[in-house]
Coordinates of C-alpha atoms in Angstrom, one line a residue:
Chain E
M22 CA 0.0 -0.1 -0.5
L23 CA 2.9 2.8 1.0
A24 CA 5.2 1.4 -1.5
R25 CA 2.3 1.7 -4.7
S26 CA 1.3 5.3 -2.8
T27 CA 5.4 7.0 -3.4
E28 CA 5.4 5.3 -6.8
R29 CA 2.3 6.8 -7.9
R30 CA 3.7 10.3 -5.8
D31 CA 6.9 9.5 -8.3
F32 CA 4.5 9.1 -11.7
L33 CA 2.6 12.2 -10.8
L34 CA 6.4 13.8 -10.6
Q35 CA 7.3 13.0 -13.1
K36 CA 4.5 13.9 -15.3
K37 CA 4.6 17.4 -13.7
L38 CA 8.3 17.5 -14.6
L39 CA 7.5 16.3 -18.0
A40 CA 4.9 18.9 -18.3
A41 CA 7.1 22.0 -16.9
F42 CA 10.3 20.1 -19.6
F43 CA 7.0 20.2 -22.8
Q44 CA 5.9 23.3 -21.7
H45 CA 9.4 25.2 -21.5
R46 CA 10.5 23.8 -25.8
I47 CA 10.8 26.6 -27.0
H48 CA 13.2 28.3 -24.2
Y49 CA 14.9 24.6 -24.7
A50 CA 15.3 25.2 -28.2
M51 CA 16.6 28.5 -27.7
L52 CA 19.2 27.5 -25.2
L53 CA 19.9 25.3 -27.5
P54 CA 23.5 27.0 -30.0
G55 CA 25.1 28.8 -27.0
M56 CA 24.7 25.7 -25.2
L57 CA 27.1 23.4 -28.6
Y58 CA 29.0 26.6 -28.4
F59 CA 29.9 26.3 -24.5
L60 CA 30.3 22.3 -24.7
V61 CA 32.6 22.8 -28.4
Y62 CA 34.3 25.8 -27.7
K63 CA 34.9 25.7 -23.9
Y64 CA 34.2 22.1 -22.8
L65 CA 36.2 19.8 -25.4
P66 CA 38.8 22.3 -24.6
M67 CA 39.3 21.1 -20.7
Y68 CA 39.0 16.7 -22.2
G69 CA 41.0 17.9 -24.4
A70 CA 43.4 18.7 -21.8
V71 CA 44.4 15.0 -21.3
I72 CA 46.9 15.1 -23.9
A73 CA 49.0 16.7 -20.5
F74 CA 49.5 13.3 -19.9
K75 CA 49.6 12.1 -22.7
D76 CA 52.4 12.2 -25.1
F77 CA 50.6 13.9 -28.7
S78 CA 51.0 13.6 -31.7
I79 CA 49.5 15.3 -34.6
N80 CA 48.5 12.3 -35.7
D81 CA 46.8 9.9 -33.3
G82 CA 45.1 13.3 -31.9
I83 CA 43.6 13.5 -28.9
L84 CA 42.7 10.3 -28.0
G85 CA 45.2 7.7 -30.6
S86 CA 48.4 9.1 -29.0
S87 CA 49.7 6.6 -25.8
W88 CA 50.2 7.8 -22.4
A89 CA 53.4 9.7 -20.8
N90 CA 55.6 7.4 -18.8
P91 CA 55.3 8.8 -15.8
W92 CA 51.7 10.2 -15.8
Y93 CA 53.8 14.0 -14.9
K94 CA 56.2 13.7 -17.0
H95 CA 55.3 16.7 -18.9
F96 CA 55.0 18.5 -15.7
K97 CA 57.4 16.9 -14.4
Y98 CA 60.0 18.7 -17.0
F99 CA 58.8 22.1 -16.9
Y100 CA 59.1 22.1 -13.2
D101 CA 62.6 21.1 -13.1
S102 CA 63.0 23.9 -16.5
P103 CA 64.5 26.6 -15.3
Y104 CA 61.7 28.7 -17.4
F105 CA 60.0 27.6 -14.4
A106 CA 61.4 30.3 -11.2
Q107 CA 61.7 32.5 -14.4
V108 CA 58.3 32.2 -15.4
M109 CA 56.4 31.8 -11.9
T110 CA 58.5 35.4 -11.0
N111 CA 57.6 37.1 -13.7
T112 CA 54.1 36.5 -13.8
L113 CA 53.7 36.5 -10.3
L114 CA 55.1 40.6 -10.3
I115 CA 54.0 41.9 -12.7
S116 CA 50.5 40.9 -12.0
I117 CA 51.3 41.8 -8.4
Y118 CA 52.7 45.7 -9.6
K119 CA 49.9 46.0 -12.1
L120 CA 47.2 45.2 -8.8
F121 CA 49.4 47.4 -6.9
W122 CA 49.4 50.5 -8.5
L123 CA 45.9 50.1 -10.5
M124 CA 43.8 49.3 -7.8
P125 CA 44.4 52.6 -6.0
T126 CA 44.3 54.7 -8.6
S127 CA 41.7 53.7 -9.5
I128 CA 39.9 54.3 -6.3
L129 CA 41.1 57.5 -6.1
L130 CA 40.6 58.5 -9.9
A131 CA 36.7 57.2 -8.1
I132 CA 36.5 59.8 -4.9
L133 CA 37.7 62.9 -7.4
L134 CA 35.5 61.8 -9.9
S135 CA 32.4 61.9 -7.0
E136 CA 33.3 65.3 -5.6
I137 CA 32.5 67.0 -8.9
R138 CA 29.1 68.4 -8.2
W139 CA 28.9 70.1 -11.8
K140 CA 28.1 67.4 -14.0
P141 CA 29.1 68.3 -17.4
F142 CA 33.1 68.6 -16.6
R143 CA 32.1 65.6 -15.2
N144 CA 30.7 63.6 -17.9
I145 CA 33.4 65.0 -20.4
V146 CA 35.9 63.4 -17.6
Q147 CA 34.7 60.8 -16.8
S148 CA 33.8 59.5 -21.0
I149 CA 37.4 60.2 -21.6
L150 CA 39.0 58.4 -18.9
Y151 CA 37.2 55.5 -19.8
M152 CA 37.6 55.7 -23.2
P153 CA 41.9 53.7 -23.6
H154 CA 39.7 50.4 -22.4
F155 CA 39.1 50.4 -26.0
I156 CA 42.1 51.0 -27.5
S157 CA 43.3 47.7 -28.4
W158 CA 47.3 46.4 -27.4
V159 CA 49.0 46.9 -30.7
I160 CA 48.2 50.4 -30.7
I161 CA 48.8 51.3 -27.2
L162 CA 52.5 49.5 -29.3
G163 CA 52.1 52.6 -31.5
I164 CA 51.1 54.6 -28.8
S165 CA 54.8 53.8 -26.4
L166 CA 56.9 53.7 -29.3
A167 CA 55.9 56.6 -30.7
L168 CA 56.9 58.1 -27.3
F169 CA 59.4 55.8 -25.6
S170 CA 61.4 54.8 -29.5
E171 CA 65.5 55.0 -28.9
A172 CA 65.7 56.3 -32.3
D173 CA 62.7 59.3 -32.7
G174 CA 60.3 58.9 -30.0
L175 CA 59.6 62.1 -27.9
I176 CA 61.0 60.4 -24.5
N177 CA 64.5 60.5 -26.6
T178 CA 63.9 62.8 -28.4
M179 CA 64.0 65.0 -25.4
L180 CA 66.9 63.5 -24.1
K181 CA 68.9 64.0 -26.0
D182 CA 67.9 68.2 -27.4
W183 CA 69.0 68.5 -23.4
G184 CA 72.3 66.8 -24.4
L185 CA 71.4 64.0 -22.6
H186 CA 71.4 60.0 -23.6
S187 CA 68.8 58.5 -24.3
F188 CA 67.3 55.3 -23.2
P189 CA 66.1 51.9 -24.7
F190 CA 63.2 51.8 -22.3
L191 CA 60.9 49.3 -24.6
T192 CA 64.0 46.8 -25.8
S193 CA 65.9 46.5 -22.2
N194 CA 64.6 44.5 -19.5
E195 CA 65.4 47.4 -17.0
W196 CA 62.5 48.7 -18.2
I197 CA 60.2 46.6 -20.3
R198 CA 58.2 45.3 -16.4
S199 CA 57.8 50.1 -15.9
L200 CA 56.6 49.8 -19.5
L201 CA 53.8 46.4 -19.1
V202 CA 52.6 47.7 -15.6
G203 CA 52.5 52.0 -16.4
S204 CA 50.5 51.0 -19.5
D205 CA 47.5 49.0 -17.9
L206 CA 47.2 51.7 -15.1
W207 CA 46.7 54.5 -19.0
Q208 CA 44.9 50.9 -20.1
N209 CA 42.3 50.8 -17.2
M210 CA 42.3 52.5 -14.5
G211 CA 39.6 54.9 -16.1
W212 CA 37.4 51.9 -16.3
G213 CA 38.4 49.9 -13.1
A214 CA 36.8 53.8 -11.0
I215 CA 32.8 52.6 -12.8
V216 CA 32.5 49.8 -9.7
Y217 CA 33.9 52.2 -6.8
L218 CA 32.2 55.3 -8.1
A219 CA 28.7 52.7 -8.2
A220 CA 29.4 51.5 -4.9
I221 CA 29.8 55.5 -3.9
A222 CA 26.7 56.0 -5.6
G223 CA 25.5 53.9 -3.3
I224 CA 26.3 56.2 0.0
D225 CA 23.8 57.7 1.9
P226 CA 23.9 61.1 1.3
T227 CA 22.8 62.2 5.1
L228 CA 25.6 60.2 6.5
Y229 CA 27.6 63.5 4.9
E230 CA 25.0 66.2 5.4
A231 CA 25.5 65.1 9.1
A232 CA 29.1 65.3 9.3
R233 CA 29.5 68.8 7.6
V234 CA 26.7 69.8 10.7
D235 CA 29.3 68.3 12.4
G236 CA 31.4 71.0 10.6
A237 CA 34.1 68.5 9.2
G238 CA 35.9 69.4 5.9
R239 CA 35.8 67.7 2.5
L240 CA 39.0 65.0 3.3
R241 CA 37.5 64.2 6.4
M242 CA 33.9 63.5 4.8
I243 CA 36.4 61.3 2.6
W244 CA 38.3 59.2 5.0
H245 CA 35.3 59.0 7.8
I246 CA 32.6 58.6 5.6
T247 CA 33.7 57.8 1.3
L248 CA 36.2 54.8 2.3
P249 CA 35.1 53.0 5.3
G250 CA 31.4 53.3 2.9
I251 CA 33.5 51.3 0.2
R252 CA 35.4 49.4 2.0
N253 CA 33.3 45.9 1.1
V254 CA 34.1 46.7 -2.8
I255 CA 37.4 47.5 -2.0
V256 CA 37.8 43.8 -0.2
L257 CA 35.8 42.2 -2.3
M258 CA 38.3 43.5 -5.8
L259 CA 41.3 42.9 -4.1
I260 CA 39.7 39.2 -3.3
L261 CA 38.3 38.8 -6.6
R262 CA 41.9 39.7 -8.2
M263 CA 43.4 37.4 -6.3
G264 CA 41.7 34.8 -7.9
T265 CA 43.6 35.9 -11.3
I266 CA 46.7 35.9 -10.7
L267 CA 48.3 34.2 -12.8
D268 CA 46.6 36.3 -15.5
A269 CA 49.3 38.7 -15.4
G270 CA 48.4 39.8 -19.3
F271 CA 48.5 37.6 -22.3
E272 CA 47.6 39.5 -24.6
Q273 CA 49.0 42.9 -23.5
I274 CA 52.4 41.6 -22.9
Y275 CA 52.2 39.4 -26.6
V276 CA 51.7 41.8 -28.4
M277 CA 54.2 44.9 -26.2
Y278 CA 57.4 41.7 -25.8
N279 CA 60.1 41.0 -27.7
I280 CA 62.8 39.0 -27.8
Q281 CA 65.3 41.1 -26.0
V282 CA 63.4 41.4 -22.7
Y283 CA 62.1 37.9 -22.1
E284 CA 63.9 37.1 -19.1
K285 CA 62.1 39.8 -17.1
A286 CA 58.5 39.9 -19.6
D287 CA 57.5 36.1 -20.3
I288 CA 54.7 35.1 -18.0
I289 CA 53.0 31.7 -17.8
D290 CA 51.1 32.7 -21.1
T291 CA 53.1 33.9 -23.3
W292 CA 55.5 30.0 -23.0
V293 CA 52.8 27.9 -23.7
F294 CA 52.0 30.2 -26.0
R295 CA 55.3 30.0 -27.8
T296 CA 56.6 26.2 -26.1
G297 CA 53.3 25.1 -27.1
L298 CA 52.0 26.5 -30.4
E299 CA 55.6 27.8 -32.0
Q300 CA 57.1 24.4 -31.1
F301 CA 54.8 22.9 -31.8
N302 CA 55.3 20.8 -27.3
F303 CA 51.6 20.3 -27.7
S304 CA 52.3 17.7 -24.5
L305 CA 53.9 20.2 -22.5
G306 CA 52.0 23.7 -23.5
A307 CA 48.8 21.6 -22.9
A308 CA 50.5 20.2 -19.1
V309 CA 51.1 24.1 -18.3
G310 CA 47.7 25.7 -19.2
L311 CA 46.3 22.5 -16.4
Y312 CA 48.9 23.8 -13.8
K313 CA 47.9 27.2 -14.7
S314 CA 44.2 26.8 -14.9
I315 CA 44.4 24.3 -12.1
I316 CA 45.8 26.5 -9.0
A317 CA 43.7 29.6 -10.8
L318 CA 40.4 27.4 -10.1
T319 CA 41.8 26.6 -5.9
L320 CA 42.7 30.4 -6.0
V321 CA 38.4 31.6 -7.1
V322 CA 37.1 29.3 -5.0
T323 CA 39.4 29.9 -2.1
A324 CA 38.5 34.1 -3.2
N325 CA 35.1 33.0 -3.3
A326 CA 34.6 31.4 0.0
I327 CA 36.7 33.9 1.6
A328 CA 34.3 36.8 -0.5
K329 CA 31.4 35.1 1.7
R330 CA 32.8 35.2 4.5
W331 CA 32.2 39.3 4.1
G332 CA 28.8 38.7 3.0
E333 CA 29.9 39.1 -0.2
S334 CA 29.1 36.2 -3.1
I335 CA 30.0 36.3 -6.1
W336 CA 28.2 33.6 -7.0
Chain W
M1 CA 26.3 76.6 -1.2
V2 CA 28.2 79.1 0.0
M3 CA 32.9 77.9 0.1
N4 CA 35.3 78.6 1.9
S5 CA 38.3 79.9 0.8
K6 CA 39.5 76.2 1.4
E7 CA 36.6 74.6 0.0
R8 CA 37.6 76.9 -3.2
W9 CA 41.7 75.1 -3.2
Y10 CA 40.0 71.6 -2.4
E11 CA 37.5 72.2 -5.1
G12 CA 40.8 74.1 -7.4
T13 CA 42.7 70.9 -6.9
V14 CA 40.4 67.9 -7.9
Y15 CA 39.5 70.0 -10.9
V16 CA 43.2 70.6 -12.0
A17 CA 43.6 66.8 -10.7
L18 CA 41.0 65.0 -13.5
L19 CA 42.1 67.6 -16.4
L20 CA 45.7 66.3 -15.7
L21 CA 44.9 62.9 -15.6
A22 CA 42.3 63.9 -18.6
A23 CA 45.1 65.4 -20.2
L24 CA 47.4 61.6 -19.6
V25 CA 44.7 60.5 -21.9
V26 CA 43.9 62.3 -24.7
F27 CA 47.8 64.1 -25.5
P28 CA 49.7 60.9 -26.2
L29 CA 47.1 60.0 -28.5
L30 CA 47.2 63.5 -30.5
Y31 CA 50.5 63.1 -30.3
V32 CA 50.6 60.5 -33.0
L33 CA 48.4 62.1 -34.7
S34 CA 50.9 65.0 -34.8
V35 CA 52.9 62.3 -35.7
S36 CA 51.4 60.4 -38.8
L37 CA 51.3 63.8 -39.9
T38 CA 54.3 65.2 -40.2
P39 CA 56.5 64.5 -43.3
Y40 CA 59.9 62.1 -42.8
S41 CA 62.3 64.5 -44.3
E42 CA 61.6 66.5 -41.3
V43 CA 62.5 65.3 -39.0
M44 CA 65.8 63.8 -41.2
K45 CA 66.8 67.2 -40.9
N46 CA 65.1 68.2 -37.4
G47 CA 65.7 65.2 -35.5
G48 CA 63.6 63.7 -34.1
F49 CA 59.3 64.6 -34.0
R50 CA 58.2 67.9 -32.4
I51 CA 54.9 67.8 -30.7
I52 CA 53.5 70.1 -32.9
P53 CA 54.5 69.2 -36.5
T54 CA 56.5 72.0 -38.5
Q55 CA 54.4 70.9 -41.6
I56 CA 52.2 68.7 -42.4
T57 CA 51.3 66.1 -45.0
W58 CA 48.3 62.9 -45.7
E59 CA 51.4 61.3 -47.3
A60 CA 52.1 58.2 -45.3
Y61 CA 48.0 58.0 -45.3
G62 CA 48.0 57.9 -48.5
M63 CA 50.8 55.1 -49.0
F64 CA 48.8 53.4 -47.0
L65 CA 45.5 53.3 -49.5
K66 CA 48.0 52.3 -52.7
D67 CA 49.0 49.4 -51.0
S68 CA 46.8 46.8 -51.1
T69 CA 48.0 44.8 -47.6
I70 CA 46.7 47.5 -45.3
P71 CA 43.0 48.1 -47.1
R72 CA 42.4 44.3 -47.2
A73 CA 43.4 43.9 -43.8
Y74 CA 39.6 46.2 -42.8
G75 CA 38.3 44.1 -44.6
V76 CA 38.5 41.9 -43.0
S77 CA 38.4 43.4 -39.8
F78 CA 34.9 44.9 -40.5
F79 CA 34.0 41.5 -42.0
V80 CA 34.8 39.7 -39.0
T81 CA 32.8 43.5 -36.3
I82 CA 30.1 42.6 -37.5
I83 CA 28.9 39.6 -38.2
G84 CA 30.5 38.6 -35.2
T85 CA 28.9 41.0 -32.8
L86 CA 25.6 39.8 -35.0
L87 CA 26.0 36.5 -34.1
N88 CA 27.0 37.7 -30.7
V89 CA 24.5 39.4 -29.6
I90 CA 21.4 36.3 -31.4
L91 CA 22.6 34.1 -29.2
T92 CA 23.9 36.1 -25.8
V93 CA 20.2 37.2 -26.1
L94 CA 18.7 33.5 -27.2
M95 CA 20.6 32.4 -23.5
A96 CA 19.9 34.8 -21.9
Y97 CA 16.1 35.4 -22.2
P98 CA 15.7 30.9 -20.7
L99 CA 17.7 31.4 -17.8
S100 CA 16.3 35.0 -16.7
K101 CA 12.9 32.5 -16.1
K102 CA 13.0 31.2 -12.8
T103 CA 10.7 28.3 -13.7
L104 CA 12.8 27.0 -16.2
P105 CA 13.7 22.9 -15.2
G106 CA 17.7 22.7 -14.7
R107 CA 18.2 26.7 -15.8
S108 CA 20.5 26.3 -11.7
A109 CA 22.6 23.1 -13.4
L110 CA 22.7 25.3 -17.1
L111 CA 24.5 28.7 -15.4
F112 CA 26.5 26.7 -13.3
I113 CA 27.8 25.0 -17.0
V114 CA 28.1 28.8 -18.0
M115 CA 29.9 29.9 -14.8
F116 CA 32.5 27.0 -14.7
T117 CA 34.0 28.4 -17.9
M118 CA 35.1 31.5 -15.7
M119 CA 37.2 29.7 -13.6
F120 CA 38.0 26.8 -15.9
S121 CA 39.1 26.9 -19.3
G122 CA 41.3 23.9 -20.5
G123 CA 43.8 25.8 -21.7
I124 CA 45.5 27.5 -24.6
I125 CA 46.7 24.0 -26.3
P126 CA 43.4 22.0 -26.4
T127 CA 40.9 24.9 -27.5
Y128 CA 44.0 26.0 -31.1
L129 CA 43.2 21.4 -31.0
I130 CA 39.7 22.1 -30.8
V131 CA 39.2 24.3 -33.6
K132 CA 40.7 22.5 -35.8
A133 CA 39.0 19.8 -35.0
T134 CA 36.4 21.4 -36.6
G135 CA 37.9 22.2 -39.6
L136 CA 38.5 26.4 -38.4
L137 CA 42.1 26.4 -38.8
N138 CA 43.2 29.3 -41.2
S139 CA 39.8 31.1 -41.7
V140 CA 38.3 33.9 -40.8
W141 CA 35.2 32.4 -39.0
S142 CA 38.3 31.1 -36.5
M143 CA 37.9 34.7 -35.2
I144 CA 33.9 34.6 -34.9
I145 CA 32.9 30.8 -33.6
P146 CA 34.9 31.1 -31.1
T147 CA 34.2 32.9 -29.4
A148 CA 30.5 33.5 -30.2
V149 CA 29.0 34.1 -26.5
G150 CA 31.4 36.2 -23.6
T151 CA 29.8 34.5 -20.1
F152 CA 30.4 38.2 -19.2
S153 CA 28.3 39.4 -21.1
L154 CA 25.9 36.5 -21.2
L155 CA 25.0 37.1 -17.0
I156 CA 24.9 41.3 -17.8
T157 CA 21.9 40.5 -19.7
K158 CA 20.4 38.0 -18.0
T159 CA 20.1 39.9 -14.8
F160 CA 18.6 42.5 -17.3
F161 CA 15.5 40.5 -18.0
E162 CA 15.0 39.1 -15.3
N163 CA 14.0 42.5 -13.8
I164 CA 11.3 42.8 -16.7
P165 CA 8.1 42.4 -14.7
E166 CA 6.9 39.2 -15.3
S167 CA 3.1 40.7 -16.2
L168 CA 3.7 42.2 -18.5
I169 CA 5.3 38.5 -20.5
E170 CA 2.1 36.9 -18.8
A171 CA -0.1 40.0 -21.0
A172 CA 1.3 39.3 -24.6
R173 CA 1.1 35.9 -23.9
I174 CA -3.0 36.5 -23.4
D175 CA -2.7 37.7 -26.3
G176 CA -2.4 35.3 -28.4
A177 CA 1.7 36.0 -28.7
S178 CA 4.3 33.4 -28.7
E179 CA 6.9 32.8 -26.8
S180 CA 9.9 34.2 -29.4
R181 CA 6.9 36.9 -30.5
V182 CA 7.2 37.8 -26.6
L183 CA 11.0 38.5 -27.1
V184 CA 11.2 40.2 -30.1
R185 CA 8.3 42.7 -29.8
I186 CA 8.7 43.2 -26.0
I187 CA 11.8 41.8 -24.4
L188 CA 14.3 43.2 -26.8
P189 CA 13.0 46.8 -27.0
M190 CA 12.6 47.0 -23.8
S191 CA 15.9 46.4 -23.4
L192 CA 18.5 48.3 -25.9
P193 CA 20.2 49.7 -23.8
V194 CA 21.6 46.1 -22.3
V195 CA 21.8 45.4 -26.1
A196 CA 23.5 48.5 -27.1
T197 CA 25.9 47.7 -24.0
I198 CA 27.4 44.1 -25.1
A199 CA 26.7 45.3 -28.2
T200 CA 29.5 47.3 -28.0
F201 CA 31.6 45.4 -26.2
Y202 CA 32.1 42.1 -28.7
G203 CA 32.4 44.6 -31.9
V204 CA 35.4 46.9 -30.1
M205 CA 36.6 43.2 -29.3
H206 CA 36.3 42.3 -32.5
W207 CA 37.6 45.0 -33.4
N208 CA 40.6 44.7 -31.7
E209 CA 41.5 41.1 -32.5
F210 CA 44.7 39.6 -32.4
F211 CA 44.9 36.6 -31.2
N212 CA 42.8 34.4 -32.5
A213 CA 44.1 35.8 -35.2
V214 CA 47.6 35.0 -34.3
M215 CA 47.3 31.5 -33.1
Y216 CA 44.3 30.2 -35.8
I217 CA 45.2 31.7 -39.2
T218 CA 48.4 32.0 -41.7
D219 CA 47.1 33.4 -45.1
T220 CA 48.4 36.6 -44.6
D221 CA 45.2 37.8 -46.8
K222 CA 43.0 36.9 -44.3
L223 CA 45.0 38.5 -41.3
P224 CA 42.8 41.3 -39.3
L225 CA 43.9 44.7 -39.0
Q226 CA 45.6 44.7 -35.3
V227 CA 48.5 41.8 -36.6
V228 CA 48.9 43.8 -39.7
L229 CA 49.0 47.0 -37.9
R230 CA 51.7 44.8 -35.7
G231 CA 54.1 43.5 -38.2
I232 CA 54.2 47.1 -39.6
L233 CA 55.5 48.6 -36.0
T234 CA 57.4 45.5 -35.0
A235 CA 59.5 45.5 -38.4
S236 CA 61.8 47.9 -37.4
M237 CA 62.7 46.9 -33.8
S238 CA 62.8 43.2 -35.2
S239 CA 66.4 42.4 -35.0
E240 CA 67.0 41.4 -38.4
I241 CA 66.8 43.6 -40.4
N242 CA 65.4 41.3 -44.2
S243 CA 66.7 43.7 -46.1
E244 CA 64.1 42.9 -49.4
K245 CA 61.5 44.3 -47.0
T246 CA 61.6 48.3 -46.8
V247 CA 60.9 49.2 -42.6
P248 CA 58.7 51.4 -42.6
T249 CA 59.2 54.9 -41.0
T250 CA 57.6 56.3 -38.1
T251 CA 55.0 58.7 -39.8
L252 CA 53.6 55.8 -41.8
Q253 CA 53.8 53.8 -38.4
M254 CA 51.7 56.0 -36.9
A255 CA 49.4 56.7 -40.0
G256 CA 49.2 52.8 -39.4
V257 CA 48.1 53.4 -36.2
I258 CA 45.7 56.4 -36.7
L259 CA 43.7 54.5 -38.7
S260 CA 42.9 51.4 -37.0
A261 CA 42.2 53.4 -33.9
L262 CA 40.2 55.7 -35.5
P263 CA 36.6 53.1 -35.8
V264 CA 36.6 52.8 -32.9
V265 CA 37.9 56.1 -31.6
A266 CA 35.3 57.7 -34.0
T267 CA 31.5 55.3 -32.9
Y268 CA 33.2 55.9 -28.8
P269 CA 31.1 59.4 -27.5
F270 CA 28.4 57.8 -29.3
I271 CA 27.7 54.5 -28.0
Q272 CA 29.4 55.5 -24.4
K273 CA 26.4 56.9 -22.4
Y274 CA 24.8 52.9 -23.3
F275 CA 27.3 51.4 -21.7
T276 CA 28.1 53.4 -19.3
K277 CA 24.6 52.9 -17.6
G278 CA 24.6 49.2 -18.9
M279 CA 28.1 48.8 -16.9
L280 CA 26.5 50.4 -13.6
V281 CA 23.5 48.2 -14.1
G282 CA 26.6 45.4 -14.6
A283 CA 28.1 46.7 -11.2
V284 CA 25.4 46.9 -8.9
K285 CA 23.5 43.7 -9.9
G286 CA 26.5 41.3 -11.3

């Protein structure tokens, strides 16, 4: 009796579920092409990452290639190679420098913009500051050449005019990281301010009124109201950036670096690209890529767990 | 509001600081323009470029238009941008709409499948192998299909759709509208800001396309503008100088920079107000 009633309940539930699926059939049809895209171009590569554990050969394909012996052969090769330390150091340093410069600048910019009450000025400045975000790295390379090239860049022309000697800003290990960090700052400081501007807009204006009545100046208000008011967002953005610390800016670096500066500018992704695709070490490249993806996943999940503690979950 | 002198100083400092930062953004672009217009013979004579050109000439631009490389790359980039953005927007809206329905069975599983790709990827090499396996290697479609849906844009769009009142959709349905009709006639017109925002993001992404092209395309006549331009820019930097090729002068290089920045910089003022709104929605609610 009892068994029959649960059976019946299951049956009804199934029928209801089927009816719900049927009712949404057009929605599933709409989803189909997009999901297919995700499966083919996002999930198949995840499966394809097994070649990190194989000795991949183009002729045998992903399935047919034989397993590496031992299975961690390519990982070990990377770990033992002299590039490991260099590439890891470069990735982390460039990433941390960028974070160190970009975040405070964006916060400062957001505060400055929020202090402006004359709307047209604010809008124009804001639009100008967002613009570099839409400019490609190749164009930024062009701009860097115009400004910093040793032969006829503006800075070196000026230095030479003043009787000083010129600097190889673009082709020396000494300057390349500053150039990478500086151009990243130029491209993204305005764009980075958006999220802090939104947070500042969300601060209760009566707090400022009260502070004004108490005789607080503008700087005091920034210190005691604005900054604490956006503290959560700052922490959240910091945690989020931690999750992507191994992405030091693949495209930017690939576009802007050159063989003279590999020592200081070569990051994991650029190394994977050169070793894997340009020198056809597919398995080695895949192994290093996978190593990076797994660390990144761990970092993102950890970062989210921390963010949750702060009451600001990412998903 | 009455301001004392201290307040006035403060305000003045804020304005000046922002003006300086804005100048920092604008100056390099203007300088590049100025270099592209300077006759190279002047540079040889005076030793280096000046901030304000002493003479102006369009010869560098003329050379590019006569040469077939840049116009062809322009064509490739325009094709990829227009077709790619269309496909991006259509697929994104088609996905975002069902995913915005809280009653859709399996919604959270589908969302997880989509979101997981933001956290974990197979990597560059396996992706290359899949692109190769699907026959896109060395085709302009390799710059379009492997980036058909952007997860971030999808989430912004989904969030926007979720905030459209359900009663509106119900009313249309009672009037006998089909789902596709609801989407095209009611949802889309209401979602213009967000559609404009994602279209901008996708469009700029395609116009600035560099990496997929470097990875997947070997035929020089299928290369987009950014890749061709990088070749022109680094020709003089590379250590091995090919004696048969003439190294482009800085003037010519900067004319190339201006030509490829032009579409973005020129359309920017018109599209700017949409994505500012769209981004703020995304930043607050995303």
